[in-house]
CSV table of C-alpha atoms in Angstrom, one decimal:
chain,number,residue,atom,x,y,z
A,1,MET,CA,331.7,79.1,-60.2
A,2,SER,CA,334.3,81.5,-60.0
A,3,HIS,CA,336.9,81.4,-57.6
A,4,ASP,CA,336.0,84.8,-55.6
A,5,GLN,CA,332.3,83.0,-55.4
A,6,GLN,CA,333.4,80.2,-54.1
A,7,ILE,CA,335.2,81.5,-50.9
A,8,SER,CA,332.1,83.9,-50.2
A,9,ASN,CA,329.8,81.5,-50.6
A,10,PRO,CA,330.5,79.2,-47.8
A,11,SER,CA,327.4,77.0,-47.4
A,12,SER,CA,327.1,75.5,-50.8
A,13,MET,CA,330.9,74.8,-50.5
A,14,GLU,CA,330.5,73.0,-47.3
A,15,GLU,CA,327.6,70.8,-48.6
A,16,GLU,CA,329.6,70.2,-51.9
A,17,ALA,CA,332.8,69.3,-49.1
A,18,TYR,CA,330.8,66.9,-47.5
A,19,LYS,CA,330.3,65.2,-51.2
A,20,ALA,CA,333.5,65.4,-51.8
A,21,LEU,CA,334.8,63.6,-48.8
A,22,ASN,CA,331.6,61.2,-49.1
A,23,LEU,CA,330.2,61.9,-45.5
A,24,ILE,CA,326.9,62.8,-44.3
A,25,PRO,CA,326.8,65.0,-41.1
A,26,ASN,CA,324.4,64.3,-38.6
A,27,PRO,CA,322.1,65.9,-36.2
A,28,ASP,CA,324.1,64.6,-33.3
A,29,GLY,CA,327.6,66.4,-34.7
A,30,SER,CA,328.9,62.9,-36.1
A,31,VAL,CA,329.3,62.0,-39.3
A,32,THR,CA,328.5,58.9,-41.7
A,33,ARG,CA,331.4,57.7,-43.6
A,34,LEU,CA,330.3,56.2,-46.7
A,35,ASN,CA,333.4,55.3,-48.2
A,36,GLN,CA,334.8,52.2,-47.2
A,37,ILE,CA,338.4,52.4,-47.8
A,38,PRO,CA,340.1,49.2,-47.7
A,39,THR,CA,342.0,47.6,-44.6
A,40,ARG,CA,343.9,45.1,-44.3
A,41,PRO,CA,344.2,42.6,-40.9
A,42,ALA,CA,347.5,42.4,-38.8
A,43,THR,CA,349.8,39.4,-39.3
A,44,PRO,CA,351.6,38.2,-36.9
A,45,GLU,CA,352.5,35.3,-38.3
A,46,PRO,CA,355.8,34.4,-40.6
A,47,ASP,CA,354.6,34.3,-44.5
A,48,PRO,CA,357.5,34.3,-46.8
A,49,THR,CA,355.4,36.7,-48.9
A,50,LEU,CA,355.6,39.5,-46.3
A,51,ILE,CA,358.5,42.0,-45.7
A,52,ALA,CA,357.0,42.8,-41.9
A,53,LEU,CA,355.2,41.3,-39.6
A,54,SER,CA,352.3,43.0,-37.6
A,55,LYS,CA,350.1,42.8,-34.8
A,56,ASP,CA,347.4,45.3,-33.0
A,57,ILE,CA,348.2,45.9,-29.0
A,58,PRO,CA,345.4,47.7,-26.9
A,59,LEU,CA,346.3,51.0,-25.9
A,60,ASN,CA,343.6,52.9,-24.1
A,61,PRO,CA,340.2,51.0,-23.7
A,62,ALA,CA,338.6,53.6,-22.9
A,63,THR,CA,339.2,55.7,-25.9
A,64,LYS,CA,339.2,52.1,-27.6
A,65,THR,CA,342.3,53.1,-29.5
A,66,PHE,CA,345.1,50.7,-30.1
A,67,ILE,CA,348.7,50.3,-31.6
A,68,ARG,CA,349.6,48.1,-34.9
A,69,LEU,CA,353.4,46.9,-34.7
A,70,PHE,CA,355.5,46.4,-37.3
A,71,ARG,CA,358.8,44.8,-37.6
A,72,PRO,CA,360.7,43.4,-40.4
A,73,THR,CA,360.1,39.9,-40.9
A,74,ASN,CA,364.3,39.3,-41.0
A,75,PRO,CA,365.4,41.5,-38.4
A,76,PRO,CA,369.2,42.4,-38.1
A,77,PRO,CA,370.5,39.7,-35.5
A,78,ASN,CA,371.6,41.1,-32.6
A,79,THR,CA,370.7,44.8,-33.0
A,80,LYS,CA,368.1,46.8,-31.4
A,81,LEU,CA,366.6,49.0,-34.0
A,82,PRO,CA,365.2,52.2,-33.6
A,83,LEU,CA,361.2,53.0,-33.0
A,84,ILE,CA,359.0,55.3,-35.0
A,85,ILE,CA,356.1,56.3,-33.6
A,86,TYR,CA,353.8,57.1,-37.1
A,87,PHE,CA,350.2,58.9,-37.6
A,88,HIS,CA,348.5,58.4,-40.1
A,89,GLY,CA,346.6,61.3,-42.5
A,90,GLY,CA,342.9,61.5,-43.1
A,91,GLY,CA,342.5,64.9,-42.6
A,92,PHE,CA,341.7,63.9,-38.6
A,93,VAL,CA,338.3,63.0,-40.1
A,94,LEU,CA,339.2,60.1,-42.1
A,95,LEU,CA,341.6,57.0,-42.5
A,96,SER,CA,342.8,54.1,-39.5
A,97,ALA,CA,346.2,52.1,-38.9
A,98,THR,CA,344.3,49.4,-39.9
A,99,SER,CA,344.0,51.3,-43.7
A,100,SER,CA,345.7,49.0,-46.5
A,101,ILE,CA,347.4,51.8,-47.7
A,102,PHE,CA,349.3,52.6,-44.4
A,103,TYR,CA,349.5,49.0,-43.8
A,104,GLU,CA,351.8,49.0,-46.8
A,105,SER,CA,353.8,51.8,-45.9
A,106,CYS,CA,354.3,51.0,-42.4
A,107,SER,CA,355.3,47.4,-43.3
A,108,ARG,CA,357.4,48.9,-46.4
A,109,MET,CA,359.5,51.2,-43.8
A,110,ALA,CA,360.1,49.1,-41.4
A,111,ALA,CA,362.0,46.3,-43.6
A,112,LYS,CA,363.6,49.5,-45.3
A,113,THR,CA,364.9,51.4,-42.5
A,114,PRO,CA,364.9,48.8,-40.6
A,115,ALA,CA,363.1,50.0,-37.8
A,116,LEU,CA,360.2,48.9,-35.8
A,117,ILE,CA,356.7,50.9,-35.9
A,118,ALA,CA,354.3,51.8,-33.8
A,119,SER,CA,351.2,53.2,-35.9
A,120,VAL,CA,348.7,54.6,-33.6
A,121,GLU,CA,344.7,53.8,-34.2
A,122,TYR,CA,343.8,57.7,-33.3
A,123,ARG,CA,339.9,58.7,-32.8
A,124,LEU,CA,338.7,60.8,-35.4
A,125,ALA,CA,336.6,63.7,-35.4
A,126,PRO,CA,334.2,65.2,-35.4
A,127,GLU,CA,333.1,62.7,-32.8
A,128,HIS,CA,336.0,63.1,-31.2
A,129,ARG,CA,337.4,66.8,-31.7
A,130,LEU,CA,340.9,68.2,-30.8
A,131,PRO,CA,342.5,67.3,-28.7
A,132,ALA,CA,341.2,63.7,-28.8
A,133,ALA,CA,344.3,62.4,-31.2
A,134,TYR,CA,347.0,64.4,-29.4
A,135,ASP,CA,345.4,62.7,-26.6
A,136,ASP,CA,345.7,59.4,-27.8
A,137,ALA,CA,349.9,60.0,-29.3
A,138,ASN,CA,350.4,61.0,-25.4
A,139,ASP,CA,348.9,58.0,-24.6
A,140,ALA,CA,351.0,55.9,-26.8
A,141,VAL,CA,354.2,57.6,-25.9
A,142,LEU,CA,353.5,57.0,-22.1
A,143,TRP,CA,352.9,53.2,-23.5
A,144,ILE,CA,356.6,53.2,-25.2
A,145,LYS,CA,357.9,54.5,-22.0
A,146,ASN,CA,356.2,51.6,-20.2
A,147,GLN,CA,357.6,49.0,-22.3
A,148,ALA,CA,361.2,50.7,-22.0
A,149,LEU,CA,360.9,50.1,-18.3
A,150,GLY,CA,359.4,46.4,-18.5
A,151,GLY,CA,356.0,47.1,-17.2
A,152,SER,CA,353.3,44.8,-17.6
A,153,PRO,CA,352.3,43.4,-20.0
A,154,THR,CA,355.6,43.7,-21.8
A,155,ASP,CA,355.4,43.3,-25.3
A,156,PRO,CA,358.2,40.7,-26.4
A,157,TRP,CA,358.8,42.2,-29.5
A,158,MET,CA,359.4,45.8,-28.0
A,159,LYS,CA,361.5,44.1,-25.4
A,160,GLU,CA,363.2,41.8,-28.0
A,161,TYR,CA,364.2,44.4,-30.7
A,162,VAL,CA,363.6,48.1,-29.8
A,163,ASP,CA,366.7,50.2,-28.4
A,164,PHE,CA,364.8,52.9,-26.6
A,165,SER,CA,367.3,55.8,-27.0
A,166,ARG,CA,366.4,56.1,-30.9
A,167,VAL,CA,363.1,56.8,-30.8
A,168,PHE,CA,361.3,58.8,-33.4
A,169,MET,CA,357.8,60.9,-34.4
A,170,MET,CA,356.5,60.4,-37.5
A,171,GLY,CA,353.2,61.3,-39.6
A,172,SER,CA,352.0,62.6,-42.6
A,173,SER,CA,349.3,65.4,-43.8
A,174,ALA,CA,347.1,65.2,-40.3
A,175,GLY,CA,349.8,62.6,-38.9
A,176,GLY,CA,352.5,65.6,-39.2
A,177,ASN,CA,350.2,68.0,-37.1
A,178,ILE,CA,349.9,65.9,-34.7
A,179,VAL,CA,353.7,64.7,-34.4
A,180,TYR,CA,354.5,68.4,-33.8
A,181,HIS,CA,351.4,69.0,-31.2
A,182,ALA,CA,352.4,65.8,-29.4
A,183,ALA,CA,356.2,66.1,-29.5
A,184,LEU,CA,355.7,69.7,-27.8
A,185,ARG,CA,353.6,67.9,-25.0
A,186,ALA,CA,356.3,65.0,-24.6
A,187,LEU,CA,358.5,67.7,-23.6
A,188,ASP,CA,356.5,68.1,-20.8
A,189,LEU,CA,356.9,64.6,-19.5
A,190,ASP,CA,359.7,62.4,-17.7
A,191,LEU,CA,360.3,59.5,-20.2
A,192,GLN,CA,363.2,58.2,-19.2
A,193,PRO,CA,364.6,56.1,-20.5
A,194,VAL,CA,363.0,57.0,-23.9
A,195,LYS,CA,365.0,59.3,-25.7
A,196,ILE,CA,362.7,60.7,-28.9
A,197,VAL,CA,365.2,61.9,-30.9
A,198,GLY,CA,363.9,63.5,-34.1
A,199,LEU,CA,360.8,64.0,-35.9
A,200,ILE,CA,359.6,63.8,-39.7
A,201,MET,CA,356.7,65.8,-40.5
A,202,ASN,CA,355.6,65.1,-44.4
A,203,GLN,CA,353.2,67.1,-45.8
A,204,PRO,CA,351.9,68.5,-42.7
A,205,PHE,CA,348.2,69.7,-42.2
A,206,PHE,CA,348.2,73.1,-41.2
A,207,GLY,CA,346.1,76.4,-42.0
A,208,GLY,CA,345.4,79.3,-41.0
A,209,VAL,CA,342.3,82.5,-40.9
A,210,SER,CA,344.0,83.9,-44.4
A,211,ARG,CA,344.5,82.3,-47.1
A,212,THR,CA,347.9,81.4,-48.4
A,213,GLU,CA,349.0,82.4,-52.4
A,214,SER,CA,349.1,78.2,-52.8
A,215,GLN,CA,345.8,77.8,-51.5
A,216,LEU,CA,344.3,80.4,-53.7
A,217,LYS,CA,346.8,79.1,-56.7
A,218,TYR,CA,345.8,75.4,-56.0
A,219,ILE,CA,342.0,75.9,-54.7
A,220,ASP,CA,340.4,73.0,-56.6
A,221,ASN,CA,343.3,70.7,-56.1
A,222,ARG,CA,342.2,67.8,-56.7
A,223,THR,CA,343.1,66.0,-53.3
A,224,ILE,CA,342.3,68.7,-50.9
A,225,PRO,CA,340.8,71.3,-52.6
A,226,LEU,CA,340.1,74.9,-50.3
A,227,HIS,CA,336.9,74.1,-49.4
A,228,VAL,CA,337.6,70.4,-48.8
A,229,SER,CA,340.0,72.1,-46.0
A,230,ASP,CA,337.9,73.9,-44.5
A,231,LEU,CA,335.1,71.5,-43.6
A,232,MET,CA,338.0,69.5,-42.1
A,233,TRP,CA,339.0,71.8,-40.4
A,234,SER,CA,335.7,73.1,-39.1
A,235,LEU,CA,335.1,69.2,-38.0
A,236,ALA,CA,338.4,68.6,-36.3
A,237,LEU,CA,338.9,72.1,-34.3
A,238,PRO,CA,337.1,72.4,-30.8
A,239,VAL,CA,334.1,73.7,-31.0
A,240,GLY,CA,333.5,77.4,-31.3
A,241,ALA,CA,337.4,77.7,-32.9
A,242,ASP,CA,338.7,78.8,-35.7
A,243,ARG,CA,341.3,78.4,-38.7
A,244,GLY,CA,343.7,81.1,-36.1
A,245,HIS,CA,343.1,78.4,-33.1
A,246,VAL,CA,347.0,77.0,-32.4
A,247,TYR,CA,346.0,73.4,-33.4
A,248,CYS,CA,345.6,74.5,-36.8
A,249,ASP,CA,348.0,77.9,-37.1
A,250,PRO,CA,350.8,77.3,-35.4
A,251,LEU,CA,352.6,80.4,-36.3
A,252,ALA,CA,352.0,81.9,-32.5
A,253,GLY,CA,354.6,79.3,-31.6
A,254,ASP,CA,355.4,77.8,-28.0
A,255,GLU,CA,358.4,79.1,-26.0
A,256,LYS,CA,359.2,74.9,-25.7
A,257,ILE,CA,359.9,74.6,-29.9
A,258,GLY,CA,363.7,75.1,-29.5
A,259,ARG,CA,363.9,72.4,-27.8
A,260,LEU,CA,362.2,70.0,-30.3
A,261,PRO,CA,364.5,67.3,-31.4
A,262,VAL,CA,365.6,67.6,-35.1
A,263,SER,CA,362.4,68.3,-37.6
A,264,VAL,CA,362.4,67.3,-41.1
A,265,VAL,CA,359.7,69.5,-42.7
A,266,ARG,CA,359.0,67.9,-46.4
A,267,GLY,CA,356.5,69.2,-48.9
A,268,TYR,CA,355.3,69.2,-52.6
A,269,GLY,CA,355.1,72.4,-54.8
A,270,GLY,CA,351.5,71.2,-56.2
A,271,ASP,CA,350.2,70.9,-52.8
A,272,PRO,CA,347.9,74.5,-51.9
A,273,LEU,CA,349.5,74.0,-48.2
A,274,ILE,CA,353.1,74.0,-49.2
A,275,ASP,CA,352.9,77.5,-48.3
A,276,LYS,CA,352.2,77.2,-44.7
A,277,GLN,CA,354.2,74.9,-44.7
A,278,LYS,CA,357.0,76.9,-45.3
A,279,GLU,CA,356.0,79.6,-43.0
A,280,PHE,CA,355.9,76.7,-40.2
A,281,ALA,CA,359.5,75.8,-41.0
A,282,LYS,CA,360.5,79.1,-40.8
A,283,MET,CA,359.2,79.7,-37.8
A,284,LEU,CA,361.0,76.5,-36.4
A,285,GLY,CA,364.1,77.8,-37.0
A,286,ALA,CA,363.6,81.2,-35.7
A,287,ARG,CA,362.5,79.8,-32.5
A,288,GLY,CA,365.8,77.6,-31.9
A,289,ALA,CA,364.5,74.8,-33.4
A,290,HIS,CA,366.8,72.5,-35.8
A,291,VAL,CA,364.8,72.1,-38.8
A,292,ILE,CA,365.7,70.1,-42.2
A,293,PRO,CA,363.3,71.6,-44.6
A,294,GLN,CA,362.7,69.4,-47.7
A,295,PHE,CA,360.6,71.5,-50.2
A,296,ILE,CA,360.2,69.8,-53.7
A,297,ASP,CA,359.1,71.0,-56.9
A,298,GLY,CA,356.3,69.1,-58.4
A,299,GLY,CA,354.2,66.3,-56.7
A,300,TYR,CA,350.9,67.4,-54.6
A,301,HIS,CA,349.2,66.9,-51.5
A,302,GLY,CA,349.2,62.5,-50.7
A,303,VAL,CA,351.4,62.0,-53.7
A,304,GLU,CA,353.2,59.0,-52.2
A,305,VAL,CA,349.6,57.1,-52.0
A,306,PHE,CA,349.1,57.1,-56.1
A,307,ASP,CA,352.7,57.3,-57.4
A,308,PRO,CA,354.9,54.6,-56.2
A,309,THR,CA,358.1,56.3,-57.2
A,310,TYR,CA,357.3,59.6,-54.5
A,311,ALA,CA,356.3,56.9,-52.3
A,312,GLU,CA,360.0,55.1,-52.1
A,313,ALA,CA,361.6,58.6,-52.0
A,314,LEU,CA,360.0,59.2,-48.8
A,315,TYR,CA,360.9,55.8,-47.5
A,316,ASN,CA,364.9,56.5,-48.7
A,317,VAL,CA,364.4,59.8,-46.6
A,318,VAL,CA,363.3,58.0,-43.6
A,319,ARG,CA,365.7,55.3,-43.3
A,320,ASP,CA,368.3,58.1,-44.0
A,321,PHE,CA,367.5,60.5,-41.5
A,322,VAL,CA,366.8,57.5,-39.0
A,323,CYS,CA,369.9,56.4,-39.6
A,324,SER,CA,371.7,59.3,-39.4
A,325,VAL,CA,370.3,61.2,-36.6
A,326,ALA,CA,371.6,58.2,-34.6
A,327,VAL,CA,374.9,59.3,-34.9
A,328,GLY,CA,374.3,63.0,-35.2
A,329,VAL,CA,373.2,65.6,-37.5
A,330,ASP,CA,375.5,68.8,-38.2
A,331,LYS,CA,373.5,71.5,-37.4
A,332,LYS,CA,375.1,74.1,-39.6
A,333,ASP,CA,374.3,73.0,-42.8
A,334,ASN,CA,371.9,69.9,-42.1
A,335,LYS,CA,374.4,67.6,-43.1
A,336,TYR,CA,374.9,64.3,-41.6
A,337,TYR,CA,377.8,63.3,-39.6
A,338,THR,CA,379.2,60.3,-38.0
A,339,THR,CA,379.6,60.8,-34.4
A,340,SER,CA,379.0,58.8,-30.7
A,341,ASN,CA,377.0,61.9,-29.2
A,342,TYR,CA,374.0,63.9,-30.5
A,343,ASN,CA,372.6,66.9,-28.6
């Protein structure tokens, strides 16, 4: 089948996309997820084989969301640590904070940075279409504010280890999309004494009605081919919305964008989404945000899941960015510098 036929025959391609994702659509609008992705339980008890401890904390009983909190097994003494609010990928439709790949990556980031990681178990589409995931992110941010204020119940790890003036938001793929929209929402909240000082959007999942050159070039990409990303958007967006919706296509912008904290936008040359990610980073800068673009030759969407070298490189970026933003970033040339204030 030619590329032109693939684009012009949406019904057959949608069927193929369901098969590719191992999903079965149900009459009530839900899906049956046939893939049993490996999961890991939280590991709150010290163990010499662990580099980080973790535990699950209820977030919103009404929505059955929770936070999986990670901390280094041996945190530096007498030092408060930054907090990273983390959102996993999966096209808004798949995976969980309990998925083994995210358990491993959050454990490594917590140990390497070092930091506390609050990985959010947000609701999935199509059972809970956007903005449900953004609402859950908002709940997580407000929970962190409550912890900073000593609200009940206070989590002992949060009280003992977290510097609430050094809070970051990070996500990959759909998680990167959530970071952007959640950070915009957070600008309207009184979060004192919490300060969100940096964003990391790794391979953020954005799209649009018009196809980009990279989407057409990598139309049959093995991790996120065009028909699969189209299906994910059709399941995630509000009923009746198309890919021109701001949840999918952020280029319409927002008057608040210039107030966002310093933001890293990362992408890989072999990702069909790379052109949209570059457009997104350019839009952020044009609207007054301080953006640090990191677009790497090679790689592909989700490469860190499959290639430990790329994963380690990402952990290094997180460590360097988190440690540096705590002291400052030069807005002119994006080089990190040391100062007592960052504005």
